[in-house]
Coordinates of C-alpha atoms and ligand atoms in Angstrom, one line a residue:
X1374 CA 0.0 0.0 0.0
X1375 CA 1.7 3.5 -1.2
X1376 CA 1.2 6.4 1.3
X1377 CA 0.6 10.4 -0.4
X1378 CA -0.4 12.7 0.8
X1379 CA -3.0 13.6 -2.1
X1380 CA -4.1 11.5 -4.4
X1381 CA -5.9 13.1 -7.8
X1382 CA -8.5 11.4 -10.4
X1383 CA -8.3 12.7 -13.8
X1384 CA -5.2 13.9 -15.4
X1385 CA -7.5 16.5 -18.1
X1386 CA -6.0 19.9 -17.7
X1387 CA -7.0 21.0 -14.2
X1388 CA -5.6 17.4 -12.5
X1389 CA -2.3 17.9 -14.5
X1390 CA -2.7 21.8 -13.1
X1391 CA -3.3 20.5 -9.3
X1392 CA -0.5 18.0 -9.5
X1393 CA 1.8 20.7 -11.0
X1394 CA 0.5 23.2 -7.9
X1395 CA 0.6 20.5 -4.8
X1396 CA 3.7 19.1 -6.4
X1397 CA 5.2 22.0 -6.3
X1398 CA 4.2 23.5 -3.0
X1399 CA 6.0 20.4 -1.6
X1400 CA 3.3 18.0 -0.9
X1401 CA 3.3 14.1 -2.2
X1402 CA 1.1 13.8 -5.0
X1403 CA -0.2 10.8 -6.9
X1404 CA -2.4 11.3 -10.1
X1405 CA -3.9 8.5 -12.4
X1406 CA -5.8 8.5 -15.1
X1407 CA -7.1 5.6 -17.9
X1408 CA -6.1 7.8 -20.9
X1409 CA -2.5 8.8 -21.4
X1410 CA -2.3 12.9 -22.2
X1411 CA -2.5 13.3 -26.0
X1412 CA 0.5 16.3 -25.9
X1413 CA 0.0 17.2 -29.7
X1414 CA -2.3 18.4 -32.2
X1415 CA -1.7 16.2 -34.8
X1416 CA -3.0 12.7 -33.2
X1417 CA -6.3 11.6 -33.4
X1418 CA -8.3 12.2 -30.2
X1419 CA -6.1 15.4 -29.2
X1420 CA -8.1 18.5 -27.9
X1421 CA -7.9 21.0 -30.6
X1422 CA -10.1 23.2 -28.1
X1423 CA -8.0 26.7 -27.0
X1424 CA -8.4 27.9 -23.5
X1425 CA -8.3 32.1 -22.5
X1426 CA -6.2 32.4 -19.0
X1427 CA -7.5 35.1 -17.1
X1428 CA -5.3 37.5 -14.9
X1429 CA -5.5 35.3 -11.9
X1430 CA -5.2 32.2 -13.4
X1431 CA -1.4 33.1 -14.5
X1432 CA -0.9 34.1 -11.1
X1433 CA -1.4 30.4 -10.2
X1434 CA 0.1 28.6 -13.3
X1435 CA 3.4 31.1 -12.3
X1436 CA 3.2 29.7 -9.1
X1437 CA 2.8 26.0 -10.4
X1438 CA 6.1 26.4 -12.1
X1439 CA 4.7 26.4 -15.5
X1440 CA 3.8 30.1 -16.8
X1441 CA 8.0 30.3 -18.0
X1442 CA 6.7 27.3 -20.0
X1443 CA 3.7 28.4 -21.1
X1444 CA 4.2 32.2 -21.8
X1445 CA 5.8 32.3 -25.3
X1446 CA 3.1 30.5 -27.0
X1447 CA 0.5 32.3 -24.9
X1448 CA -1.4 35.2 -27.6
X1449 CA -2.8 37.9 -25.2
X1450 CA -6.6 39.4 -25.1
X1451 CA -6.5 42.9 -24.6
X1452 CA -10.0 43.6 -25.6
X1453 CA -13.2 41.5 -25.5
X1454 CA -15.7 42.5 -28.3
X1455 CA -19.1 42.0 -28.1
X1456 CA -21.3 42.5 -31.2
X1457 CA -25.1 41.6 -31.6
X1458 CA -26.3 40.8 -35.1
X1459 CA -29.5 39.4 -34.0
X1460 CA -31.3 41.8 -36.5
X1461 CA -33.4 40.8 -39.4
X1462 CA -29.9 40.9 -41.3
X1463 CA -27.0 39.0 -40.4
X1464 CA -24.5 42.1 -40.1
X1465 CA -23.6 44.3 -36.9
X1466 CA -25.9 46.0 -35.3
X1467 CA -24.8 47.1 -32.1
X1468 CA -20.5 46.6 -31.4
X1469 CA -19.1 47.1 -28.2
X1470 CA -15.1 47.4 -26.8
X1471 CA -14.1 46.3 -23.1
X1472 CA -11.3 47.3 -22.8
X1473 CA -8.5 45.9 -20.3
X1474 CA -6.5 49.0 -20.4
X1475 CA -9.9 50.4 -18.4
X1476 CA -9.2 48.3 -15.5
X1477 CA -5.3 48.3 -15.4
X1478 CA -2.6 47.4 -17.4
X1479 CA -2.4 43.7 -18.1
X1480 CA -4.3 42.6 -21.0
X1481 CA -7.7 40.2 -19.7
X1482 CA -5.6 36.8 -20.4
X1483 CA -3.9 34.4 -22.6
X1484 CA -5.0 32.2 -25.5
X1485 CA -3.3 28.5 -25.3
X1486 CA -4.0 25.0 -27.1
X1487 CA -5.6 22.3 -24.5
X1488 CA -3.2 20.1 -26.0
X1489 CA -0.2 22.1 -26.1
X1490 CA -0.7 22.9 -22.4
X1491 CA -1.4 19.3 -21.6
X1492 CA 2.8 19.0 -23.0
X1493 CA 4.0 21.5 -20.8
X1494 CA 2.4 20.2 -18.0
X1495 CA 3.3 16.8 -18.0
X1496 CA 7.0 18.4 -18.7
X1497 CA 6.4 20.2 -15.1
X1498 CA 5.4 17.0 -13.5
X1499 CA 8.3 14.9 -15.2
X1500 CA 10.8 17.8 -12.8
X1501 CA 8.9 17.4 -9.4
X1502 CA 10.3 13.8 -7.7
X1503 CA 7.3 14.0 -5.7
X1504 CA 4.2 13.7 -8.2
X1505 CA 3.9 10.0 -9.5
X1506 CA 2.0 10.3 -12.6
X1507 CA 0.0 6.8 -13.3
X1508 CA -1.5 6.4 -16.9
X1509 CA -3.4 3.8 -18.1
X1510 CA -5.3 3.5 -14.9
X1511 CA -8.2 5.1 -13.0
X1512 CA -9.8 5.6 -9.9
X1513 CA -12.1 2.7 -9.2
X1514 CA -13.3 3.0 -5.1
X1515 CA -12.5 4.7 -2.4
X1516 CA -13.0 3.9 1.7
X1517 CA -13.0 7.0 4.0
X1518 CA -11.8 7.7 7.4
X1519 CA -11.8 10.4 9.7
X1520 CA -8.0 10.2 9.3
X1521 CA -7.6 9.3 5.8
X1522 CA -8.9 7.7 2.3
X1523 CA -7.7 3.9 1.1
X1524 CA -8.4 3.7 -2.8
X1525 CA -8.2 1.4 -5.4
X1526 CA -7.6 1.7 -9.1
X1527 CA -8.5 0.0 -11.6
X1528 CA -5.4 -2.0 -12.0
X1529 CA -6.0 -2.8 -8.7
X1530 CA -3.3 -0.8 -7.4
X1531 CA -3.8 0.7 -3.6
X1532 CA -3.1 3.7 -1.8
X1533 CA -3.8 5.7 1.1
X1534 CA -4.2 9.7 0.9
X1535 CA -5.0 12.5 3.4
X1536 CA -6.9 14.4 0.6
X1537 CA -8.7 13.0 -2.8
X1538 CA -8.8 15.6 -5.7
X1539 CA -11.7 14.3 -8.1
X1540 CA -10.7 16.1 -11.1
X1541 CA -12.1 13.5 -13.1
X1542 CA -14.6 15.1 -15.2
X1543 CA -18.8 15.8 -15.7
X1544 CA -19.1 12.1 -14.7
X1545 CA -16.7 12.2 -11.9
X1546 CA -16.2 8.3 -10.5
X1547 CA -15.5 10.1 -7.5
X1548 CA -18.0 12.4 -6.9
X1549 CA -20.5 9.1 -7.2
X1550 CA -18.4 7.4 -4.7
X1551 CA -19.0 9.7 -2.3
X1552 CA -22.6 9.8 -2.7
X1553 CA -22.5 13.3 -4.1
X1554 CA -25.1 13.7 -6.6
X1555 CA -25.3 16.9 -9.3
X1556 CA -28.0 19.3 -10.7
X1557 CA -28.1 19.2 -14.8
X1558 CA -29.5 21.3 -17.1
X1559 CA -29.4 20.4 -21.0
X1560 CA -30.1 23.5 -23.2
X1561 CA -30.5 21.0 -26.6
X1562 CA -27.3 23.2 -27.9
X1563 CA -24.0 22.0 -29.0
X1564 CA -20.4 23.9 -29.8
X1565 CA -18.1 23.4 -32.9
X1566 CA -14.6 24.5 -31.7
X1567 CA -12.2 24.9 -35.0
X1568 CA -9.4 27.5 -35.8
X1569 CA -10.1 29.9 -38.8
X1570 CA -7.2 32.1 -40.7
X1571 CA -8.9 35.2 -41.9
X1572 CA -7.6 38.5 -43.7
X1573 CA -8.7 41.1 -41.4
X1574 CA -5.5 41.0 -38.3
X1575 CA -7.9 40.2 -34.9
X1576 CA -5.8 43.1 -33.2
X1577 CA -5.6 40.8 -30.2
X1578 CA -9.3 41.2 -29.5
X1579 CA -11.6 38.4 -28.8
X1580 CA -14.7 38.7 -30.6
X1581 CA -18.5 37.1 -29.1
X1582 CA -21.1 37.5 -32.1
X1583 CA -24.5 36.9 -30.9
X1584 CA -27.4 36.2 -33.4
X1585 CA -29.4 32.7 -32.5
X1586 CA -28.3 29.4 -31.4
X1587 CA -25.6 30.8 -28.9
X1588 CA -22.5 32.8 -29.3
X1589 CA -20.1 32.7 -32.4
X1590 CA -17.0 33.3 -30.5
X1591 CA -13.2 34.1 -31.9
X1592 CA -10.0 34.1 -29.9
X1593 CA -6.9 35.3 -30.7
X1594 CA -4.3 32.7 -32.2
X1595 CA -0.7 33.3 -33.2
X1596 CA -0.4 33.6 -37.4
X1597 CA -0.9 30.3 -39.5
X1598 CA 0.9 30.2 -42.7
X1599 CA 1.4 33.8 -42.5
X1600 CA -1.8 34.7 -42.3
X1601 CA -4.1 35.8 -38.9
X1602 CA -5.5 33.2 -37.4
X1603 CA -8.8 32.6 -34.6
X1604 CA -9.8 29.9 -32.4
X1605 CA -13.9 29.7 -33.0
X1606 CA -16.3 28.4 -30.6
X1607 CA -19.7 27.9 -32.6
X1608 CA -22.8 27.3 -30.5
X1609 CA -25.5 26.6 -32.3
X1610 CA -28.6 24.3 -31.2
X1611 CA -28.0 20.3 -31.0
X1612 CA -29.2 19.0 -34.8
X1613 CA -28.0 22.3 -36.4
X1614 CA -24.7 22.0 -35.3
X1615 CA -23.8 18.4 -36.3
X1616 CA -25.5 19.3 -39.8
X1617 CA -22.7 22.5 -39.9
X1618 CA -20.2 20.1 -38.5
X1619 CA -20.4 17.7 -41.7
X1620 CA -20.9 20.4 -44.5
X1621 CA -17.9 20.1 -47.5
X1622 CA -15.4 22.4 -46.2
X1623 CA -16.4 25.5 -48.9
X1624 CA -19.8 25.5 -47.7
X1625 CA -18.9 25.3 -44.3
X1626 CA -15.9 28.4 -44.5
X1627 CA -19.1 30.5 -46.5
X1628 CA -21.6 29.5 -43.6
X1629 CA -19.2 30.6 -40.6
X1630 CA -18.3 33.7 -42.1
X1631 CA -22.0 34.5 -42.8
X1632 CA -22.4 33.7 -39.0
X1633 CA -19.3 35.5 -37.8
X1634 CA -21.7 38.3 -39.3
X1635 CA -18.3 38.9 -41.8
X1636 CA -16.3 40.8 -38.6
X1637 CA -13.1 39.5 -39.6
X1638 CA -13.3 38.7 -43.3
X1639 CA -13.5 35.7 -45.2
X1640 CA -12.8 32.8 -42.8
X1641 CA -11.3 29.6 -43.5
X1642 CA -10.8 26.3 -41.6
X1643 CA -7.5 25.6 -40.5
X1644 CA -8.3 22.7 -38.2
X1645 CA -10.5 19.9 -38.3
X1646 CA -13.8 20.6 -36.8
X1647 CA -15.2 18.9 -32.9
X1648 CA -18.6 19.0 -31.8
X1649 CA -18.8 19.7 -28.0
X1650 CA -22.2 18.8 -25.9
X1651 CA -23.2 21.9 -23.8
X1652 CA -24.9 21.9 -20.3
X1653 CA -24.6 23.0 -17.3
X1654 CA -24.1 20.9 -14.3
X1655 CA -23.5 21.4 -10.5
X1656 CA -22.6 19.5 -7.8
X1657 CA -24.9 19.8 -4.6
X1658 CA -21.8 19.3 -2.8
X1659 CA -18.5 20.4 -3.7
X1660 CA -16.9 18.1 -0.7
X1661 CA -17.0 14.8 1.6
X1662 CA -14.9 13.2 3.7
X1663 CA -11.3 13.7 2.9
X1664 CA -12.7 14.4 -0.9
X1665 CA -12.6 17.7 -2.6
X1666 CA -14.5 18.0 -5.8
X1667 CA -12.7 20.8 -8.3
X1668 CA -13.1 21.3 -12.3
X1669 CA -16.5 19.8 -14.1
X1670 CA -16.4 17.3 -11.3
X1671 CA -17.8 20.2 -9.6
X1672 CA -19.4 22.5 -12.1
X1673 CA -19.6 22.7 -15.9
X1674 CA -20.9 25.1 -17.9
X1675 CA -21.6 26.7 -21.2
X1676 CA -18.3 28.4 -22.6
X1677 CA -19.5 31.8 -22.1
X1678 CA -17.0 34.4 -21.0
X1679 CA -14.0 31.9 -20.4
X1680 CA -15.4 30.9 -17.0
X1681 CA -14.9 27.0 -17.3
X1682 CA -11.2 26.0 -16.6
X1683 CA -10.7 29.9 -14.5
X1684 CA -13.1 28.7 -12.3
X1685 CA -11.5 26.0 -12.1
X1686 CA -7.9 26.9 -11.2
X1687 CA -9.7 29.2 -8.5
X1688 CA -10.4 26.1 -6.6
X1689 CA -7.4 24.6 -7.2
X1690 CA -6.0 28.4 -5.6
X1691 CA -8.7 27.8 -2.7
X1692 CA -7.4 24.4 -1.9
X1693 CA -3.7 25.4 -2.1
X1694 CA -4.0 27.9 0.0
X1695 CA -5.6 26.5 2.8
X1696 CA -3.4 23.4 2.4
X1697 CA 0.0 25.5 2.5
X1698 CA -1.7 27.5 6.0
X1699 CA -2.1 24.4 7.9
X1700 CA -0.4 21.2 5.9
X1701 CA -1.0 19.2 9.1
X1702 CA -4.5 19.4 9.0
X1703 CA -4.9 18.9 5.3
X1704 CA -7.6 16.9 4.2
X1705 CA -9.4 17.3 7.4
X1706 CA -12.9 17.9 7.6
X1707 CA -12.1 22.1 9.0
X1708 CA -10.1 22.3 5.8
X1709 CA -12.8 21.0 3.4
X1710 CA -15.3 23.1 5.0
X1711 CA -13.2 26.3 4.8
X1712 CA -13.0 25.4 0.5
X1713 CA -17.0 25.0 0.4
X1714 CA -17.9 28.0 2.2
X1715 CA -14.7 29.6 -0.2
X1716 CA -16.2 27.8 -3.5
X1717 CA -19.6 26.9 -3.5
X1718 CA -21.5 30.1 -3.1
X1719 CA -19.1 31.9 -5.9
X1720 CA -19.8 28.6 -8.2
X1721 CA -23.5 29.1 -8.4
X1722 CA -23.2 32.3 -9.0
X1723 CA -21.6 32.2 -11.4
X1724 CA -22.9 29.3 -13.6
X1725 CA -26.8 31.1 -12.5
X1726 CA -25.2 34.3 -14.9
X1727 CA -23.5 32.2 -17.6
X1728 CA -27.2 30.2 -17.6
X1729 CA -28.5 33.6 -18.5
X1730 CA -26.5 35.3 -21.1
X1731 CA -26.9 31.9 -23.0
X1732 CA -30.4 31.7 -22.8
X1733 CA -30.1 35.5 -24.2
X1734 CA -27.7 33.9 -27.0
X1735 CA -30.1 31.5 -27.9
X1736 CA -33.2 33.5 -28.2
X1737 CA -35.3 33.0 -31.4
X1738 CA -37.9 35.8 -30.9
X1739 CA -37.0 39.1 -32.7
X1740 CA -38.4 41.1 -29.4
X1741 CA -36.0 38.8 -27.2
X1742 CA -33.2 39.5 -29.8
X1743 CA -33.8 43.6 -29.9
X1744 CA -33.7 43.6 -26.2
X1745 CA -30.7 41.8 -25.7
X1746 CA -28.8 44.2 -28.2
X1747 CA -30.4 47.2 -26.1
X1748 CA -29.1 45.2 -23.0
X1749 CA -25.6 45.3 -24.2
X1750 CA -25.4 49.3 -25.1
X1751 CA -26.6 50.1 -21.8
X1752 CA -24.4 48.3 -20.0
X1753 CA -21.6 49.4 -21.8
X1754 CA -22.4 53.1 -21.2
X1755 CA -22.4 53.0 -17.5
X1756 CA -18.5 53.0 -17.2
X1757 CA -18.7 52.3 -13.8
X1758 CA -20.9 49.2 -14.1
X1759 CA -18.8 48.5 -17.1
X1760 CA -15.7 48.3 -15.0
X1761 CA -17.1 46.3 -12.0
X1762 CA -18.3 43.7 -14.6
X1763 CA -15.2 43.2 -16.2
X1764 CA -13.5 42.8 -12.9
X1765 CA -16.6 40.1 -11.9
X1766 CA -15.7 38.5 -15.1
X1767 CA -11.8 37.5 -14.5
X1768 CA -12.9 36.5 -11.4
X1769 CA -12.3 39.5 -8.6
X1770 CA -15.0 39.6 -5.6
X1771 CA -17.1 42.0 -3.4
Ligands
FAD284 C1 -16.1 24.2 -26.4 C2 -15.5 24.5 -25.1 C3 -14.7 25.6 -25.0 C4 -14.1 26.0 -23.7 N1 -13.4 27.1 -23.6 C5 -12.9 27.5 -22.4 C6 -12.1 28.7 -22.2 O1 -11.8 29.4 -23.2 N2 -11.7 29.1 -20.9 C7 -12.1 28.3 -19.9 O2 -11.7 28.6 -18.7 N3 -12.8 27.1 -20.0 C8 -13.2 26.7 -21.2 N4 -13.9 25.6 -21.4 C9 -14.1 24.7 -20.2 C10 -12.9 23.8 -20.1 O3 -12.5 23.3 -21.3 C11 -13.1 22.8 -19.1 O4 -13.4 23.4 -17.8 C12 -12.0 21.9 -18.9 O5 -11.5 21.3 -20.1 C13 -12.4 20.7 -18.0 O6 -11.3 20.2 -17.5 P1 -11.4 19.0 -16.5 O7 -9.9 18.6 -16.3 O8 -12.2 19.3 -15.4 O9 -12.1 17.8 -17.3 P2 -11.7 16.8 -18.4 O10 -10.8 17.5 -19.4 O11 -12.9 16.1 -18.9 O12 -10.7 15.8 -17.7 C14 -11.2 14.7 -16.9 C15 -10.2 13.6 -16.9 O13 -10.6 12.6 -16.0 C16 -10.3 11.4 -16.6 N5 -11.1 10.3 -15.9 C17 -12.3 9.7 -16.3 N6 -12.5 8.7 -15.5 C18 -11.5 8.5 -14.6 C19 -11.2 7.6 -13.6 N7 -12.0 6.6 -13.3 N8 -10.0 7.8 -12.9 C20 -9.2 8.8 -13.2 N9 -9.4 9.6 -14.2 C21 -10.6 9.5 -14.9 C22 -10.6 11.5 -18.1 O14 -9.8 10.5 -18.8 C23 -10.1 12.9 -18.3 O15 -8.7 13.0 -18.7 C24 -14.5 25.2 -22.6 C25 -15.3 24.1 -22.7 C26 -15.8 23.8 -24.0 C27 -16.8 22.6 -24.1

């Protein structure tokens, strides 16, 4: 039976992040998971999805050891565009800057590859002695006591741990064997994530076009062959989207700029296309003994406003930093009590205003649509509330 101190389920971004964090603080960390890390883009399977880093989540990548390693590859988002085209024309109606120069002087965040960031973690982990990565197996039960958990994988492996990390996904094995159920909500919509190169440079800005569906969303990617290139989320509802998904490349490059309401150009594929189910999920707990839930074992949500993985690494930053303040009690059920009241109230928050502005997205009804594009002016024009909500947005509080 191996002894660590934490023992992580799911080895997807935010358990690589966690190992990479408590690995590096100094604490014993063991992470499994059945699928080996695809670390490129060219094999099948890989995640050709792009995540935006906000401010605080470099603050704890930096402190995980891996920003050096992630920084040159990084593309920064100074501004975040918003532009309803909901009229009965597919073109711009209303277009609206936020600015990150308003709040300060660091750009919102960073645009990386999923995969490439799932390389440079596993480089971090492959320099810290005391994180034991195990691929090829998984989490399979747990026993808890008051002083620690005893698991098995699926190998049949076992271990004992003073905390569990179940960063194991929307069906977290460990959030079922704790007894901790979850709260879904299925909005019949799915998301096409593919990279575009265009004509028009994106100026570092990161552009949300909102007609029906959902958003149309491009981020900022470094130049492909010379020419300006975007990540694109495309939410569009369930049927629609895997029709788009299997249109002959032409038609698809003519339908997504017609969507992209033409902001940037012509737009053409420069990736193969992945079709992304969309819900929203929470758990009704985020803990239990000597368990801590973090990532979309804890919450999911639409990707609105980059809130998905931040939210995540916030947790991991909760954790950490009640587990660096008192290492002897960590795990303990003061500890995990201390990250709920933290987390839990901030989570539904959080995924109650992401709910909304999709459901706004989505809207069919021209009134809805009208409304929504009103909704956007005004709040742009108050530059205090402006301000306040693009702090909310990276993630700053009260
Ligand atoms: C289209 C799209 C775009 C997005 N864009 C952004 C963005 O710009 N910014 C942002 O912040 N967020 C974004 N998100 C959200 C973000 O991608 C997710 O929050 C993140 O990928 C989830 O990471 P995770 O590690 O929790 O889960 P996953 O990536 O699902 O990882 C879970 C891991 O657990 C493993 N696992 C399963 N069973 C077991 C087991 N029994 N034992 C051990 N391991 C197991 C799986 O193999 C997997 O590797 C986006 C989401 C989508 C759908």
């Amino acid at each position: 039976m191996t002894d660590t101190d934490i023992f992580i389920s799911g080895g997807g971004v935010a358990g690589l992040t966690a190992a990479a964090a408590f690995g590096t603080a100094g604490f014993s960390v063991t992470i499994a998971d059945p699928a080996p890390p695809i670390t490129d883009a060219a094999t099948q399977g890989a995640d050709l999805r792009t995540t935006a880093f906000l401010q605080p989540a470099r603050d704890f990548l930096d402190a995980a050891g891996v920003w050096g390693r992630l920084a040159p590859h990084a593309t920064p988002l100074q501004v975040m565009r918003i532009v309803d085209a909901g009229g009965p024309d597919p073109t711009p109606r209303v277009i609206r800057d936020f600015d990150a120069a308003d709040i300060g002087d660091l750009p919102f965040g960073w645009n990386l590859p999923n995969w490439l960031m799932r390389r440079e973690l596993m480089a971090r982990l492959g320099e810290l002695p005391n994180v034991t990565f195990l691929s090829g197996t998984g989490f399979k039960s747990m026993l808890t006591r008051t002083a620690h958990a005893r698991v098995t994988l699926t190998d049949g492996t076992k271990l004992t741990a003073r905390l569990v990390i179940g960063a194991d996904g929307r069906n977290s094995p460990v959030r079922e064997a704790a007894g901790i159920t979850a709260k879904t909500t299925r909005y019949g919509q799915k998301a096409i994530t593919f990279a575009v190169t265009h004509d028009a440079p994106h100026d570092n800005i990161s552009t949300e076009v909102h007609r029906t569906g959902g958003p149309f969303t491009l981020v900022p990617l470094p130049d492909h062959e010379g020419k300006p290139c975007s990540a694109v989320v495309w939410m569009e509802d369930g049927p629609e989207a895997l029709r788009l998904a299997d249109l002959p490349e032409d038609d698809f490059n003519a339908a997504a700029t017609a969507r992209s309401a033409g902001v940037h150009g012509s737009l053409a594929l420069a990736s193969r296309r992945m079709v992304w189910p969309i819900i929203s999920q929470i758990a009704d707990r985020m803990t239990a003994e000597r368990v801590a839930l973090v990532a979309e074992a804890a919450h999911v949500m639409p990707p609105i406003g980059a809130q998905g993985l931040n939210m995540s690494l916030a947790d991991l930053a909760t954790l950490l930093d009640l587990a660096v303040c008192h290492p002897d009690t960590l795990g303990s059920a003061d500890m995990l009590d201390a990250y709920a009241r933290k987390r839990h109230t901030d989570v539904k928050l959080r995924s109650a205003g992401i709910d909304l502005l999709n459901r706004a997205s989505q809207a069919e009804n021209p009134l809805l649509r009208d409304l929504r594009a009103k909704g956007v002016a005004a709040l742009h024009s108050a530059a205090p509330l402006r301000k306040e909500l693009m702090k909310l947005g990276l993630g700053a509080r009260g």
